[in-house]
Amino acid sequence: MPPPLDDILDRLHVVALPMRVRFRGITVRELTLIDGPAGWGEFGAFPEYEPPEAAHWLAAALESAYHKPPPARRDRIPINATVPAVDAARVPEVLARFPGATTAKVKVAEPGQTLADDVARVDAVRALVPTVRVDANGGWSVEQAVQAAKALGPLEYLEQPCATVAELAELRRHIETPVAADESIRKAEDPLAVINAGAADIAVLKVAPLGGISKLLTIAGQIGIPVVISSAIDSAVGIATGLQAAAALPALQHACGLGTGSLFVEDVAETPPQIDGYLPVQPITPDRERLHVLAASPQRRQWWIDRIKACHRLLAA
C-alpha cells in the first residue's frame, strides 16, 4: 500500500524548471518533489500520460521518499553527453556542458527535420566526442532506420529507432549497428517482451517509468542484455535516484544518460560537477530558496495535486 495521501501532500513541492533548449517539445519542465522520511522523491510523469501510466512514476517517487536505496556497488557513474535536435552549429555549445564525456547521445528523427540534419548534427558531435549513440524515439520506419544507420556512420547503438517490437526485431536482421530499446520496455505491459522477440541488444531503463529502483533492478536481472540507466528529463532529485540505480547494478558496461541536468537553466539543487565524464553517487537535498523561486503557479500546483490523487487511488487499489 502507498503512504497516506494526506502525508504525501503535506510533503509536496511543485516546481517549474526553465530549460536551455527545447527538449521533447518542452521549454519548461514541471514536476513534483516529495520530502519524505527516507529522502526526496520525484514525480514528473509527462502531462500527456494518463493515470495508469503515470502511477508507475508516482510509485517510484514514493519508494525514494519513504524507503532507503539499495546498497551501492560503485561510487561514481560514467555519463554520456546529451545533444538535443539542435542545429549542427550549436553542438560545441551543448557539449561544453559535459566536461570529460567520451560518449554522446544525439537526438534524431525530430519532426520537421531531415536525415541530412541528423547527419550534420552527428558529424559535428563525432568531431568532438569519440563514441556516439543516437535516439530516434521510435520516429523511423524500418526502411528509414536502415537508411539512417548507413548515413550516420559508426554508432555505439541506435536507441528506439522504430516504434514497435516487431519493427525492432526486423531491423536487427538488416543492420549491424546494435539496437537499444527504451519505449518498448518502459511503456510495455511486459517489459521482457522485447527480449523474448529478439528485438534489442541493449536495454535503456529509467527509474520513474518502471516504478522505482527495486522494479528496475528486478527487470535488469531478468533481461539478460547490457543495461543503460537514463533519465526522463529529471531534476537533480531524479538524477540522484538514477545514479543510485546505476550504482546498484551488478554490471555497468555503458555510459548512462544521467547528465540531463545541464539542460536546465535552473535546478532545485546545486549538483556536483562532472569530473572526467563521471558523476558521483550521493543524495541530493533541494535548496529551500530554489524551491520557493521555482515554484509553479497555484493553478499548476492544484493540477499536479489532482493528478497525484488519481494515481494514488490506482496504487491503493
PDB file of C-alpha atoms in Angstrom:
ATOM      1  CA  MET A   1       0.000   0.000   0.000  1.00  0.00           C
ATOM      2  CA  PRO A   2       1.240   3.540  -0.693  1.00  0.00           C
ATOM      3  CA  PRO A   3       1.721   6.004   2.161  1.00  0.00           C
ATOM      4  CA  PRO A   4      -1.394   8.011   3.172  1.00  0.00           C
ATOM      5  CA  LEU A   5      -2.353  10.642   0.627  1.00  0.00           C
ATOM      6  CA  ASP A   6      -2.526  13.430   3.221  1.00  0.00           C
ATOM      7  CA  ASP A   7       1.036  12.726   4.308  1.00  0.00           C
ATOM      8  CA  ILE A   8       2.268  12.821   0.706  1.00  0.00           C
ATOM      9  CA  LEU A   9       0.538  16.142   0.001  1.00  0.00           C
ATOM     10  CA  ASP A  10       1.922  17.662   3.216  1.00  0.00           C
ATOM     11  CA  ARG A  11       5.425  16.916   1.915  1.00  0.00           C
ATOM     12  CA  LEU A  12       4.806  18.130  -1.668  1.00  0.00           C
ATOM     13  CA  HIS A  13       6.618  20.800  -3.695  1.00  0.00           C
ATOM     14  CA  VAL A  14       5.623  21.605  -7.296  1.00  0.00           C
ATOM     15  CA  VAL A  15       8.270  23.318  -9.419  1.00  0.00           C
ATOM     16  CA  ALA A  16       8.675  24.603 -12.977  1.00  0.00           C
ATOM     17  CA  LEU A  17      12.242  24.407 -14.288  1.00  0.00           C
ATOM     18  CA  PRO A  18      13.171  26.536 -17.324  1.00  0.00           C
ATOM     19  CA  MET A  19      15.211  24.722 -19.974  1.00  0.00           C
ATOM     20  CA  ARG A  20      18.106  25.986 -22.087  1.00  0.00           C
ATOM     21  CA  VAL A  21      16.777  24.430 -25.302  1.00  0.00           C
ATOM     22  CA  ARG A  22      13.551  22.787 -26.388  1.00  0.00           C
ATOM     23  CA  PHE A  23      13.717  19.121 -25.457  1.00  0.00           C
ATOM     24  CA  ARG A  24      10.958  16.609 -26.065  1.00  0.00           C
ATOM     25  CA  GLY A  25       8.862  19.564 -27.254  1.00  0.00           C
ATOM     26  CA  ILE A  26       9.008  21.498 -23.973  1.00  0.00           C
ATOM     27  CA  THR A  27      10.885  24.547 -22.688  1.00  0.00           C
ATOM     28  CA  VAL A  28       9.680  24.357 -19.058  1.00  0.00           C
ATOM     29  CA  ARG A  29       9.796  21.104 -17.095  1.00  0.00           C
ATOM     30  CA  GLU A  30       7.126  20.822 -14.421  1.00  0.00           C
ATOM     31  CA  LEU A  31       7.427  18.163 -11.744  1.00  0.00           C
ATOM     32  CA  THR A  32       6.706  17.495  -8.095  1.00  0.00           C
ATOM     33  CA  LEU A  33       9.098  16.675  -5.265  1.00  0.00           C
ATOM     34  CA  ILE A  34       8.238  14.801  -2.064  1.00  0.00           C
ATOM     35  CA  ASP A  35      10.280  15.497   1.073  1.00  0.00           C
ATOM     36  CA  GLY A  36       9.956  12.047   2.602  1.00  0.00           C
ATOM     37  CA  PRO A  37      11.218  10.415   5.796  1.00  0.00           C
ATOM     38  CA  ALA A  38      13.882   8.449   3.873  1.00  0.00           C
ATOM     39  CA  GLY A  39      14.864  11.129   1.335  1.00  0.00           C
ATOM     40  CA  TRP A  40      13.468  13.053  -1.595  1.00  0.00           C
ATOM     41  CA  GLY A  41      11.273  11.551  -4.293  1.00  0.00           C
ATOM     42  CA  GLU A  42      10.382  12.981  -7.701  1.00  0.00           C
ATOM     43  CA  PHE A  43       7.088  12.578  -9.577  1.00  0.00           C
ATOM     44  CA  GLY A  44       7.307  14.070 -13.045  1.00  0.00           C
ATOM     45  CA  ALA A  45       5.221  11.951 -15.402  1.00  0.00           C
ATOM     46  CA  PHE A  46       4.759  13.937 -18.590  1.00  0.00           C
ATOM     47  CA  PRO A  47       1.418  15.775 -18.802  1.00  0.00           C
ATOM     48  CA  GLU A  48       0.009  13.641 -21.604  1.00  0.00           C
ATOM     49  CA  TYR A  49       0.406  10.412 -19.592  1.00  0.00           C
ATOM     50  CA  GLU A  50      -2.884   9.128 -18.234  1.00  0.00           C
ATOM     51  CA  PRO A  51      -3.108   7.909 -14.600  1.00  0.00           C
ATOM     52  CA  PRO A  52      -2.488   4.188 -15.336  1.00  0.00           C
ATOM     53  CA  GLU A  53       0.914   5.051 -16.808  1.00  0.00           C
ATOM     54  CA  ALA A  54       1.671   7.989 -14.521  1.00  0.00           C
ATOM     55  CA  ALA A  55       1.002   5.833 -11.438  1.00  0.00           C
ATOM     56  CA  HIS A  56       4.284   3.991 -12.067  1.00  0.00           C
ATOM     57  CA  TRP A  57       6.098   7.319 -11.796  1.00  0.00           C
ATOM     58  CA  LEU A  58       4.355   8.083  -8.503  1.00  0.00           C
ATOM     59  CA  ALA A  59       5.295   4.653  -7.155  1.00  0.00           C
ATOM     60  CA  ALA A  60       8.931   5.415  -7.959  1.00  0.00           C
ATOM     61  CA  ALA A  61       8.739   8.782  -6.179  1.00  0.00           C
ATOM     62  CA  LEU A  62       7.192   7.201  -3.091  1.00  0.00           C
ATOM     63  CA  GLU A  63       9.823   4.478  -2.985  1.00  0.00           C
ATOM     64  CA  SER A  64      12.605   7.089  -2.989  1.00  0.00           C
ATOM     65  CA  ALA A  65      10.847   9.285  -0.417  1.00  0.00           C
ATOM     66  CA  TYR A  66       9.851   6.544   2.016  1.00  0.00           C
ATOM     67  CA  HIS A  67      12.479   3.791   1.580  1.00  0.00           C
ATOM     68  CA  LYS A  68      16.270   3.754   1.635  1.00  0.00           C
ATOM     69  CA  PRO A  69      18.087   2.977  -1.645  1.00  0.00           C
ATOM     70  CA  PRO A  70      19.763  -0.407  -2.221  1.00  0.00           C
ATOM     71  CA  PRO A  71      23.468  -0.879  -1.433  1.00  0.00           C
ATOM     72  CA  ALA A  72      25.827   0.710  -3.955  1.00  0.00           C
ATOM     73  CA  ARG A  73      28.421  -1.322  -5.867  1.00  0.00           C
ATOM     74  CA  ARG A  74      30.219   1.773  -7.228  1.00  0.00           C
ATOM     75  CA  ASP A  75      30.574   5.385  -6.098  1.00  0.00           C
ATOM     76  CA  ARG A  76      30.640   7.131  -9.475  1.00  0.00           C
ATOM     77  CA  ILE A  77      28.851   6.602 -12.784  1.00  0.00           C
ATOM     78  CA  PRO A  78      30.065   7.311 -16.347  1.00  0.00           C
ATOM     79  CA  ILE A  79      27.766   9.839 -18.037  1.00  0.00           C
ATOM     80  CA  ASN A  80      27.006  10.465 -21.694  1.00  0.00           C
ATOM     81  CA  ALA A  81      26.534  13.950 -23.084  1.00  0.00           C
ATOM     82  CA  THR A  82      23.005  14.603 -24.358  1.00  0.00           C
ATOM     83  CA  VAL A  83      22.603  16.602 -27.552  1.00  0.00           C
ATOM     84  CA  PRO A  84      19.051  17.739 -28.401  1.00  0.00           C
ATOM     85  CA  ALA A  85      17.913  18.161 -32.011  1.00  0.00           C
ATOM     86  CA  VAL A  86      19.788  21.447 -32.375  1.00  0.00           C
ATOM     87  CA  ASP A  87      21.462  22.873 -35.444  1.00  0.00           C
ATOM     88  CA  ALA A  88      24.911  21.399 -36.008  1.00  0.00           C
ATOM     89  CA  ALA A  89      26.468  24.802 -35.339  1.00  0.00           C
ATOM     90  CA  ARG A  90      25.220  24.656 -31.714  1.00  0.00           C
ATOM     91  CA  VAL A  91      26.799  21.290 -30.947  1.00  0.00           C
ATOM     92  CA  PRO A  92      30.046  22.653 -29.408  1.00  0.00           C
ATOM     93  CA  GLU A  93      27.992  24.883 -27.088  1.00  0.00           C
ATOM     94  CA  VAL A  94      25.936  21.891 -25.914  1.00  0.00           C
ATOM     95  CA  LEU A  95      28.904  19.554 -25.464  1.00  0.00           C
ATOM     96  CA  ALA A  96      30.735  22.160 -23.387  1.00  0.00           C
ATOM     97  CA  ARG A  97      28.226  21.418 -20.598  1.00  0.00           C
ATOM     98  CA  PHE A  98      29.502  17.820 -20.337  1.00  0.00           C
ATOM     99  CA  PRO A  99      33.189  18.127 -19.433  1.00  0.00           C
ATOM    100  CA  GLY A 100      35.140  14.933 -19.906  1.00  0.00           C
ATOM    101  CA  ALA A 101      32.311  12.958 -21.504  1.00  0.00           C
ATOM    102  CA  THR A 102      33.593  10.443 -24.039  1.00  0.00           C
ATOM    103  CA  THR A 103      30.124   9.287 -25.128  1.00  0.00           C
ATOM    104  CA  ALA A 104      27.302  11.421 -26.539  1.00  0.00           C
ATOM    105  CA  LYS A 105      23.649  10.622 -27.200  1.00  0.00           C
ATOM    106  CA  VAL A 106      22.237  12.631 -30.088  1.00  0.00           C
ATOM    107  CA  LYS A 107      18.538  13.162 -30.684  1.00  0.00           C
ATOM    108  CA  VAL A 108      17.494  12.375 -34.273  1.00  0.00           C
ATOM    109  CA  ALA A 109      14.278  11.884 -36.257  1.00  0.00           C
ATOM    110  CA  GLU A 110      12.889  15.152 -34.908  1.00  0.00           C
ATOM    111  CA  PRO A 111       9.572  16.107 -36.584  1.00  0.00           C
ATOM    112  CA  GLY A 112      10.180  18.760 -39.225  1.00  0.00           C
ATOM    113  CA  GLN A 113      13.844  17.830 -39.679  1.00  0.00           C
ATOM    114  CA  THR A 114      15.551  15.665 -42.299  1.00  0.00           C
ATOM    115  CA  LEU A 115      18.099  12.866 -42.256  1.00  0.00           C
ATOM    116  CA  ALA A 116      20.594  15.390 -43.604  1.00  0.00           C
ATOM    117  CA  ASP A 117      20.028  17.479 -40.459  1.00  0.00           C
ATOM    118  CA  ASP A 118      20.684  14.393 -38.339  1.00  0.00           C
ATOM    119  CA  VAL A 119      23.863  13.530 -40.248  1.00  0.00           C
ATOM    120  CA  ALA A 120      25.204  17.080 -39.863  1.00  0.00           C
ATOM    121  CA  ARG A 121      24.467  17.043 -36.103  1.00  0.00           C
ATOM    122  CA  VAL A 122      26.028  13.601 -35.571  1.00  0.00           C
ATOM    123  CA  ASP A 123      29.112  14.537 -37.614  1.00  0.00           C
ATOM    124  CA  ALA A 124      29.530  17.687 -35.512  1.00  0.00           C
ATOM    125  CA  VAL A 125      29.331  15.599 -32.331  1.00  0.00           C
ATOM    126  CA  ARG A 126      31.699  12.923 -33.632  1.00  0.00           C
ATOM    127  CA  ALA A 127      34.291  15.617 -34.340  1.00  0.00           C
ATOM    128  CA  LEU A 128      34.420  16.319 -30.576  1.00  0.00           C
ATOM    129  CA  VAL A 129      33.392  13.066 -28.843  1.00  0.00           C
ATOM    130  CA  PRO A 130      34.716   9.612 -29.819  1.00  0.00           C
ATOM    131  CA  THR A 131      31.633   7.472 -29.058  1.00  0.00           C
ATOM    132  CA  VAL A 132      28.226   8.441 -30.454  1.00  0.00           C
ATOM    133  CA  ARG A 133      24.797   6.881 -29.935  1.00  0.00           C
ATOM    134  CA  VAL A 134      21.549   8.250 -31.357  1.00  0.00           C
ATOM    135  CA  ASP A 135      17.969   8.278 -30.080  1.00  0.00           C
ATOM    136  CA  ALA A 136      15.100   8.357 -32.575  1.00  0.00           C
ATOM    137  CA  ASN A 137      12.243   7.898 -30.051  1.00  0.00           C
ATOM    138  CA  GLY A 138      10.560   5.475 -32.437  1.00  0.00           C
ATOM    139  CA  GLY A 139      10.470   8.041 -35.235  1.00  0.00           C
ATOM    140  CA  TRP A 140      11.593   5.856 -38.160  1.00  0.00           C
ATOM    141  CA  SER A 141      10.116   3.045 -40.189  1.00  0.00           C
ATOM    142  CA  VAL A 142      12.350   0.004 -40.678  1.00  0.00           C
ATOM    143  CA  GLU A 143      13.336   1.252 -44.142  1.00  0.00           C
ATOM    144  CA  GLN A 144      14.162   4.724 -42.809  1.00  0.00           C
ATOM    145  CA  ALA A 145      16.179   3.242 -39.943  1.00  0.00           C
ATOM    146  CA  VAL A 146      18.217   1.110 -42.334  1.00  0.00           C
ATOM    147  CA  GLN A 147      18.941   4.193 -44.429  1.00  0.00           C
ATOM    148  CA  ALA A 148      19.829   6.212 -41.331  1.00  0.00           C
ATOM    149  CA  ALA A 149      22.163   3.533 -39.982  1.00  0.00           C
ATOM    150  CA  LYS A 150      24.139   3.698 -43.228  1.00  0.00           C
ATOM    151  CA  ALA A 151      24.159   7.504 -43.423  1.00  0.00           C
ATOM    152  CA  LEU A 152      25.069   8.237 -39.801  1.00  0.00           C
ATOM    153  CA  GLY A 153      28.322   6.291 -39.746  1.00  0.00           C
ATOM    154  CA  PRO A 154      29.748   4.247 -36.844  1.00  0.00           C
ATOM    155  CA  LEU A 155      27.443   4.296 -33.814  1.00  0.00           C
ATOM    156  CA  GLU A 156      27.548   2.682 -30.396  1.00  0.00           C
ATOM    157  CA  TYR A 157      23.863   1.898 -30.884  1.00  0.00           C
ATOM    158  CA  LEU A 158      20.537   3.123 -32.275  1.00  0.00           C
ATOM    159  CA  GLU A 159      18.119   3.830 -29.411  1.00  0.00           C
ATOM    160  CA  GLN A 160      14.464   3.033 -30.147  1.00  0.00           C
ATOM    161  CA  PRO A 161      14.837   3.602 -33.904  1.00  0.00           C
ATOM    162  CA  CYS A 162      11.338   2.221 -34.599  1.00  0.00           C
ATOM    163  CA  ALA A 163       8.165   2.281 -32.562  1.00  0.00           C
ATOM    164  CA  THR A 164       7.187  -1.383 -32.294  1.00  0.00           C
ATOM    165  CA  VAL A 165       8.900  -4.519 -31.062  1.00  0.00           C
ATOM    166  CA  ALA A 166       8.223  -6.260 -34.391  1.00  0.00           C
ATOM    167  CA  GLU A 167       9.937  -3.431 -36.267  1.00  0.00           C
ATOM    168  CA  LEU A 168      12.959  -3.524 -33.964  1.00  0.00           C
ATOM    169  CA  ALA A 169      13.296  -7.272 -34.469  1.00  0.00           C
ATOM    170  CA  GLU A 170      13.091  -6.870 -38.243  1.00  0.00           C
ATOM    171  CA  LEU A 171      15.595  -4.009 -38.216  1.00  0.00           C
ATOM    172  CA  ARG A 172      18.157  -6.095 -36.333  1.00  0.00           C
ATOM    173  CA  ARG A 173      18.131  -8.557 -39.224  1.00  0.00           C
ATOM    174  CA  HIS A 174      19.126  -5.802 -41.672  1.00  0.00           C
ATOM    175  CA  ILE A 175      21.822  -3.801 -39.868  1.00  0.00           C
ATOM    176  CA  GLU A 176      24.990  -4.491 -37.887  1.00  0.00           C
ATOM    177  CA  THR A 177      24.620  -1.478 -35.584  1.00  0.00           C
ATOM    178  CA  PRO A 178      23.325  -2.586 -32.158  1.00  0.00           C
ATOM    179  CA  VAL A 179      19.726  -1.683 -31.336  1.00  0.00           C
ATOM    180  CA  ALA A 180      18.697  -0.366 -27.919  1.00  0.00           C
ATOM    181  CA  ALA A 181      15.112  -0.467 -26.648  1.00  0.00           C
ATOM    182  CA  ASP A 182      13.647   2.293 -24.471  1.00  0.00           C
ATOM    183  CA  GLU A 183       9.922   2.926 -25.005  1.00  0.00           C
ATOM    184  CA  SER A 184       9.454  -0.733 -25.997  1.00  0.00           C
ATOM    185  CA  ILE A 185      10.428  -1.643 -22.438  1.00  0.00           C
ATOM    186  CA  ARG A 186       9.125   1.162 -20.226  1.00  0.00           C
ATOM    187  CA  LYS A 187       5.763   1.501 -21.995  1.00  0.00           C
ATOM    188  CA  ALA A 188       5.121  -2.219 -22.396  1.00  0.00           C
ATOM    189  CA  GLU A 189       2.785  -4.311 -20.255  1.00  0.00           C
ATOM    190  CA  ASP A 190       5.541  -6.931 -20.342  1.00  0.00           C
ATOM    191  CA  PRO A 191       8.976  -5.252 -20.202  1.00  0.00           C
ATOM    192  CA  LEU A 192      10.608  -8.547 -21.220  1.00  0.00           C
ATOM    193  CA  ALA A 193       8.628  -8.893 -24.460  1.00  0.00           C
ATOM    194  CA  VAL A 194      11.279  -7.023 -26.432  1.00  0.00           C
ATOM    195  CA  ILE A 195      13.898  -9.538 -25.300  1.00  0.00           C
ATOM    196  CA  ASN A 196      11.719 -12.560 -25.983  1.00  0.00           C
ATOM    197  CA  ALA A 197      11.230 -11.241 -29.531  1.00  0.00           C
ATOM    198  CA  GLY A 198      14.971 -10.851 -30.117  1.00  0.00           C
ATOM    199  CA  ALA A 199      14.400  -7.148 -30.741  1.00  0.00           C
ATOM    200  CA  ALA A 200      17.210  -5.463 -28.776  1.00  0.00           C
ATOM    201  CA  ASP A 201      20.910  -5.705 -27.966  1.00  0.00           C
ATOM    202  CA  ILE A 202      20.799  -3.147 -25.136  1.00  0.00           C
ATOM    203  CA  ALA A 203      18.092  -2.117 -22.658  1.00  0.00           C
ATOM    204  CA  VAL A 204      17.636   1.543 -21.737  1.00  0.00           C
ATOM    205  CA  LEU A 205      15.951   1.606 -18.331  1.00  0.00           C
ATOM    206  CA  LYS A 206      14.506   4.605 -16.494  1.00  0.00           C
ATOM    207  CA  VAL A 207      13.635   4.506 -12.814  1.00  0.00           C
ATOM    208  CA  ALA A 208      10.413   6.522 -12.820  1.00  0.00           C
ATOM    209  CA  PRO A 209       8.514   4.867 -15.704  1.00  0.00           C
ATOM    210  CA  LEU A 210       9.338   1.407 -14.369  1.00  0.00           C
ATOM    211  CA  GLY A 211       8.016   2.155 -10.876  1.00  0.00           C
ATOM    212  CA  GLY A 212      11.197   2.607  -8.855  1.00  0.00           C
ATOM    213  CA  ILE A 213      14.715   1.320  -8.319  1.00  0.00           C
ATOM    214  CA  SER A 214      13.565  -2.051  -6.964  1.00  0.00           C
ATOM    215  CA  LYS A 215      11.495  -2.866 -10.040  1.00  0.00           C
ATOM    216  CA  LEU A 216      14.222  -1.594 -12.356  1.00  0.00           C
ATOM    217  CA  LEU A 217      16.794  -3.879 -10.726  1.00  0.00           C
ATOM    218  CA  THR A 218      14.421  -6.825 -10.994  1.00  0.00           C
ATOM    219  CA  ILE A 219      13.933  -6.194 -14.722  1.00  0.00           C
ATOM    220  CA  ALA A 220      17.668  -5.652 -15.230  1.00  0.00           C
ATOM    221  CA  GLY A 221      18.313  -9.015 -13.601  1.00  0.00           C
ATOM    222  CA  GLN A 222      15.842 -10.776 -15.891  1.00  0.00           C
ATOM    223  CA  ILE A 223      16.568  -9.064 -19.171  1.00  0.00           C
ATOM    224  CA  GLY A 224      19.891 -10.717 -19.926  1.00  0.00           C
ATOM    225  CA  ILE A 225      21.422  -7.920 -22.039  1.00  0.00           C
ATOM    226  CA  PRO A 226      23.533  -4.866 -21.089  1.00  0.00           C
ATOM    227  CA  VAL A 227      21.637  -2.061 -19.364  1.00  0.00           C
ATOM    228  CA  VAL A 228      21.929   1.723 -19.677  1.00  0.00           C
ATOM    229  CA  ILE A 229      20.259   3.820 -16.969  1.00  0.00           C
ATOM    230  CA  SER A 230      18.785   7.028 -18.338  1.00  0.00           C
ATOM    231  CA  SER A 231      16.757   9.978 -17.071  1.00  0.00           C
ATOM    232  CA  ALA A 232      13.342  11.288 -18.062  1.00  0.00           C
ATOM    233  CA  ILE A 233      14.322  14.977 -18.011  1.00  0.00           C
ATOM    234  CA  ASP A 234      14.656  14.672 -14.251  1.00  0.00           C
ATOM    235  CA  SER A 235      15.573  17.359 -11.757  1.00  0.00           C
ATOM    236  CA  ALA A 236      18.618  16.928  -9.527  1.00  0.00           C
ATOM    237  CA  VAL A 237      16.478  14.726  -7.282  1.00  0.00           C
ATOM    238  CA  GLY A 238      15.545  12.326 -10.073  1.00  0.00           C
ATOM    239  CA  ILE A 239      19.111  12.262 -11.363  1.00  0.00           C
ATOM    240  CA  ALA A 240      20.358  11.265  -7.911  1.00  0.00           C
ATOM    241  CA  THR A 241      17.853   8.399  -7.908  1.00  0.00           C
ATOM    242  CA  GLY A 242      19.049   7.280 -11.336  1.00  0.00           C
ATOM    243  CA  LEU A 243      22.643   7.326 -10.114  1.00  0.00           C
ATOM    244  CA  GLN A 244      21.618   5.164  -7.134  1.00  0.00           C
ATOM    245  CA  ALA A 245      20.040   2.667  -9.536  1.00  0.00           C
ATOM    246  CA  ALA A 246      23.138   2.579 -11.744  1.00  0.00           C
ATOM    247  CA  ALA A 247      25.327   2.166  -8.670  1.00  0.00           C
ATOM    248  CA  ALA A 248      23.332  -0.883  -7.577  1.00  0.00           C
ATOM    249  CA  LEU A 249      23.592  -2.783 -10.879  1.00  0.00           C
ATOM    250  CA  PRO A 250      25.806  -5.890 -10.785  1.00  0.00           C
ATOM    251  CA  ALA A 251      27.441  -4.785 -14.067  1.00  0.00           C
ATOM    252  CA  LEU A 252      27.571  -1.483 -15.942  1.00  0.00           C
ATOM    253  CA  GLN A 253      29.108  -1.638 -19.409  1.00  0.00           C
ATOM    254  CA  HIS A 254      27.930   1.648 -20.950  1.00  0.00           C
ATOM    255  CA  ALA A 255      27.818   5.324 -20.006  1.00  0.00           C
ATOM    256  CA  CYS A 256      24.463   6.341 -18.556  1.00  0.00           C
ATOM    257  CA  GLY A 257      22.101   9.083 -19.713  1.00  0.00           C
ATOM    258  CA  LEU A 258      22.058  10.888 -16.383  1.00  0.00           C
ATOM    259  CA  GLY A 259      23.664  14.182 -17.366  1.00  0.00           C
ATOM    260  CA  THR A 260      20.478  15.901 -18.469  1.00  0.00           C
ATOM    261  CA  GLY A 261      20.547  18.323 -15.547  1.00  0.00           C
ATOM    262  CA  SER A 262      22.667  20.568 -17.764  1.00  0.00           C
ATOM    263  CA  LEU A 263      19.579  21.114 -19.932  1.00  0.00           C
ATOM    264  CA  PHE A 264      18.046  23.274 -17.180  1.00  0.00           C
ATOM    265  CA  VAL A 265      18.686  26.972 -16.736  1.00  0.00           C
ATOM    266  CA  GLU A 266      17.985  26.451 -13.034  1.00  0.00           C
ATOM    267  CA  ASP A 267      17.577  23.306 -10.959  1.00  0.00           C
ATOM    268  CA  VAL A 268      16.294  22.637  -7.446  1.00  0.00           C
ATOM    269  CA  ALA A 269      19.753  21.933  -6.035  1.00  0.00           C
ATOM    270  CA  GLU A 270      23.386  22.622  -6.695  1.00  0.00           C
ATOM    271  CA  THR A 271      24.625  19.405  -8.265  1.00  0.00           C
ATOM    272  CA  PRO A 272      28.179  18.068  -8.194  1.00  0.00           C
ATOM    273  CA  PRO A 273      30.136  18.738 -11.390  1.00  0.00           C
ATOM    274  CA  GLN A 274      31.071  16.031 -13.824  1.00  0.00           C
ATOM    275  CA  ILE A 275      34.706  15.023 -13.433  1.00  0.00           C
ATOM    276  CA  ASP A 276      36.354  13.142 -16.299  1.00  0.00           C
ATOM    277  CA  GLY A 277      32.899  12.213 -17.593  1.00  0.00           C
ATOM    278  CA  TYR A 278      31.649  10.798 -14.275  1.00  0.00           C
ATOM    279  CA  LEU A 279      29.076  11.880 -11.688  1.00  0.00           C
ATOM    280  CA  PRO A 280      29.367  10.861  -8.021  1.00  0.00           C
ATOM    281  CA  VAL A 281      26.654   8.792  -6.356  1.00  0.00           C
ATOM    282  CA  GLN A 282      25.315  10.831  -3.441  1.00  0.00           C
ATOM    283  CA  PRO A 283      21.980  12.024  -2.016  1.00  0.00           C
ATOM    284  CA  ILE A 284      20.622  15.393  -3.118  1.00  0.00           C
ATOM    285  CA  THR A 285      18.714  17.821  -0.898  1.00  0.00           C
ATOM    286  CA  PRO A 286      16.860  20.620  -2.719  1.00  0.00           C
ATOM    287  CA  ASP A 287      17.601  24.180  -1.724  1.00  0.00           C
ATOM    288  CA  ARG A 288      14.600  25.711   0.071  1.00  0.00           C
ATOM    289  CA  GLU A 289      15.088  29.083  -1.571  1.00  0.00           C
ATOM    290  CA  ARG A 290      15.195  27.480  -5.021  1.00  0.00           C
ATOM    291  CA  LEU A 291      12.016  25.554  -4.276  1.00  0.00           C
ATOM    292  CA  HIS A 292      10.353  28.873  -3.497  1.00  0.00           C
ATOM    293  CA  VAL A 293      11.713  30.726  -6.545  1.00  0.00           C
ATOM    294  CA  LEU A 294      10.969  27.859  -8.938  1.00  0.00           C
ATOM    295  CA  ALA A 295       7.519  27.057  -7.512  1.00  0.00           C
ATOM    296  CA  ALA A 296       4.803  26.500 -10.093  1.00  0.00           C
ATOM    297  CA  SER A 297       1.703  28.683 -10.132  1.00  0.00           C
ATOM    298  CA  PRO A 298      -1.161  27.840  -7.723  1.00  0.00           C
ATOM    299  CA  GLN A 299      -3.239  26.600 -10.663  1.00  0.00           C
ATOM    300  CA  ARG A 300      -0.489  24.242 -11.822  1.00  0.00           C
ATOM    301  CA  ARG A 301       0.137  23.076  -8.260  1.00  0.00           C
ATOM    302  CA  GLN A 302      -3.528  22.102  -7.984  1.00  0.00           C
ATOM    303  CA  TRP A 303      -3.320  20.299 -11.339  1.00  0.00           C
ATOM    304  CA  TRP A 304      -0.466  18.159 -10.015  1.00  0.00           C
ATOM    305  CA  ILE A 305      -2.266  17.530  -6.719  1.00  0.00           C
ATOM    306  CA  ASP A 306      -5.333  16.274  -8.608  1.00  0.00           C
ATOM    307  CA  ARG A 307      -3.095  14.065 -10.695  1.00  0.00           C
ATOM    308  CA  ILE A 308      -1.385  12.594  -7.637  1.00  0.00           C
ATOM    309  CA  LYS A 309      -4.799  11.842  -6.134  1.00  0.00           C
ATOM    310  CA  ALA A 310      -5.817   9.938  -9.277  1.00  0.00           C
ATOM    311  CA  CYS A 311      -2.558   7.967  -9.347  1.00  0.00           C
ATOM    312  CA  HIS A 312      -2.687   7.292  -5.591  1.00  0.00           C
ATOM    313  CA  ARG A 313      -6.148   5.727  -5.966  1.00  0.00           C
ATOM    314  CA  LEU A 314      -4.712   3.304  -8.530  1.00  0.00           C
ATOM    315  CA  LEU A 315      -1.751   2.394  -6.327  1.00  0.00           C
ATOM    316  CA  ALA A 316      -4.015   1.902  -3.327  1.00  0.00           C
ATOM    317  CA  ALA A 317      -6.240  -0.409  -5.345  1.00  0.00           C
TER     318      ALA A 317
END
